[in-house]
Structures are given as C-alpha cells and as structure tokens.
Amino acid sequence: MKDLIEVKTARLIGAPLDWAVAVATEAAEIAIGEHGVICIYDTPEGGCWTNLYQPSKDWSQGGLLIDEHRGSTQHSPGLAEEACYSGGPAGAGVWLYGPTALVAFCRGFVHYKLGDTVQVPKELMP
C-alpha cells in the first residue's frame, strides 16, 4: 500500500488534485506513472485508459466532468490570481477557488464527493 498523506482539498493542485479527482470519480484503476496519475476513467463512449490523467489541466478530461456533473465555473477578476476562479458540480453547497477554471471545478468536485480533506499518495506531493 502507498504511503498516504492527508491534505486540505482547497490546497490540492497538480498530480495530487488529479489523483483525488480519479478517486472521486470512482475510477476503475488508479496508479502513479513516471509523469503523474494514470487511470481508467469513464467517457460517454465507455471506459478510457489514459497514460496521463490530468483533469485539472486538460479540458478534454476536465470538461467531460463539468458536463457530466452539470458543473460551473466563474471568473472573479477582483480576487488574487491563485483564487480568481470558483467552481463545482451542480448540487454542491460550496464551491472552491483556484487559479484556473479547471482547478477550481476539480477542487469543488473533490470537496463535494470526498470532503474537506483527502488522502493522496505522499510521492505525488511537491
């Protein structure tokens, strides 16, 4: 078993956030590859294996999640750059912030599905 570390969902970014999203989507298989998270995730056409799962950076992956969960994001120009977007899925009582629309949505999605803190593999942490 991997060594896990507990992290605040609102502070997740990069590979740890992508890992948490894979867990929240109940991906069929999740592993750590040389460049980050690899997993099997669902698409409208069925399961899809990826060598690099980056829904917090890749619109072809994160955009599917926004559509599937009827999510939204919003830009707030008056906020600091690291928190100028907010986002989350439909039904979430709380949206979370991030530096990009995808990071904000992914944080909001993980918070909605898994809570305020999550456990991620220590080796993914910067």
Coordinates of C-alpha atoms in Angstrom, one line a residue:
M1 CA 0.0 0.0 0.0
K2 CA 1.2 3.5 -0.8
D3 CA 2.1 5.9 2.0
L4 CA -0.8 8.4 2.1
I5 CA -0.9 12.0 3.5
E6 CA -4.0 14.0 4.4
V7 CA -4.3 17.3 2.5
K8 CA -6.9 20.0 2.6
T9 CA -9.0 19.8 -0.6
A10 CA -8.8 23.5 -1.2
R11 CA -5.0 23.3 -1.3
L12 CA -4.7 20.5 -3.9
I13 CA -3.1 21.2 -7.2
G14 CA -1.4 19.2 -10.0
A15 CA -0.9 15.5 -9.6
P16 CA -2.4 15.3 -6.1
L17 CA -5.5 17.0 -7.3
D18 CA -5.8 14.7 -10.4
W19 CA -5.4 11.7 -8.1
A20 CA -8.2 12.9 -5.8
V21 CA -10.4 13.5 -8.9
A22 CA -9.8 10.0 -10.0
V23 CA -10.8 8.7 -6.6
A24 CA -13.9 10.9 -6.5
T25 CA -15.0 9.6 -9.9
E26 CA -14.5 6.0 -8.7
A27 CA -12.0 5.3 -11.5
A28 CA -11.7 1.6 -12.1
E29 CA -7.9 1.6 -11.7
I30 CA -5.6 4.3 -10.5
A31 CA -1.8 4.2 -10.5
I32 CA 1.2 6.6 -10.4
G33 CA 3.2 6.7 -13.5
E34 CA 6.5 8.5 -14.3
H35 CA 4.8 11.7 -15.2
G36 CA 1.8 11.6 -12.8
V37 CA -1.5 9.9 -12.5
I38 CA -2.7 7.1 -14.8
C39 CA -6.1 5.5 -14.6
I40 CA -9.1 4.2 -16.3
Y41 CA -11.9 6.7 -16.4
D42 CA -15.4 6.8 -17.9
T43 CA -16.4 8.7 -21.0
P44 CA -19.8 8.8 -22.7
E45 CA -18.5 6.1 -25.0
G46 CA -17.3 3.9 -22.2
G47 CA -14.1 3.3 -20.2
C48 CA -11.0 5.1 -21.4
W49 CA -7.4 4.2 -20.3
T50 CA -5.0 7.1 -20.1
N51 CA -1.3 7.3 -19.6
L52 CA -1.7 10.7 -18.0
Y53 CA -4.9 11.7 -16.3
Q54 CA -4.9 15.5 -15.8
P55 CA -8.5 16.7 -15.5
S56 CA -7.2 19.8 -13.7
K57 CA -5.2 20.8 -16.8
D58 CA -6.7 19.0 -19.8
W59 CA -10.1 20.3 -21.0
S60 CA -10.8 17.0 -22.9
Q61 CA -10.8 15.3 -19.5
G62 CA -11.9 18.0 -17.1
G63 CA -14.5 19.4 -19.5
L64 CA -16.2 16.0 -19.6
L65 CA -16.5 16.1 -15.8
I66 CA -18.0 19.6 -15.8
D67 CA -20.6 18.4 -18.4
E68 CA -21.3 15.1 -16.7
H69 CA -21.9 16.7 -13.3
R70 CA -23.6 19.8 -14.6
G71 CA -20.9 21.9 -13.1
S72 CA -20.0 25.6 -13.5
T73 CA -17.0 27.8 -13.1
Q74 CA -16.9 31.6 -12.6
H75 CA -14.1 34.1 -13.0
S76 CA -13.8 36.7 -10.3
P77 CA -11.5 39.4 -11.5
G78 CA -11.1 41.2 -8.2
L79 CA -9.5 38.2 -6.4
A80 CA -5.9 37.1 -6.2
E81 CA -4.5 35.2 -9.2
E82 CA -4.4 31.9 -7.3
A83 CA -8.1 32.2 -6.4
C84 CA -9.6 34.1 -9.3
Y85 CA -11.9 31.2 -10.4
S86 CA -14.6 29.4 -8.4
G87 CA -16.3 26.2 -9.4
G88 CA -18.0 23.0 -8.5
P89 CA -20.7 20.5 -9.6
A90 CA -24.5 21.0 -9.5
G91 CA -25.8 20.5 -6.1
A92 CA -22.6 21.4 -4.2
G93 CA -23.4 23.6 -1.3
V94 CA -19.8 25.0 -1.5
W95 CA -17.7 26.0 -4.5
L96 CA -13.9 26.1 -4.1
Y97 CA -11.4 28.5 -5.6
G98 CA -8.4 28.1 -7.9
P99 CA -6.0 29.8 -10.3
T100 CA -7.9 28.3 -13.4
A101 CA -11.4 27.2 -14.1
L102 CA -10.4 23.5 -14.2
V103 CA -8.5 23.6 -10.9
A104 CA -11.5 25.4 -9.2
F105 CA -14.0 22.9 -10.6
C106 CA -11.8 19.9 -9.7
R107 CA -11.4 21.1 -6.2
G108 CA -15.1 21.8 -5.8
F109 CA -15.9 18.3 -7.3
V110 CA -13.5 16.6 -4.9
H111 CA -14.9 18.6 -1.9
Y112 CA -18.4 17.6 -2.9
K113 CA -17.6 13.9 -3.3
L114 CA -14.9 13.3 -0.6
G115 CA -15.0 16.2 1.8
D116 CA -12.8 19.0 3.2
T117 CA -9.7 16.8 3.4
V118 CA -8.5 13.8 1.3
Q119 CA -5.7 11.3 1.4
V120 CA -3.2 11.3 -1.5
P121 CA 0.0 9.4 -2.1
K122 CA 2.9 11.1 -0.4
E123 CA 5.1 10.6 -3.5
L124 CA 2.8 12.9 -5.5
M125 CA 3.2 15.8 -3.2
P126 CA 5.6 18.6 -4.3

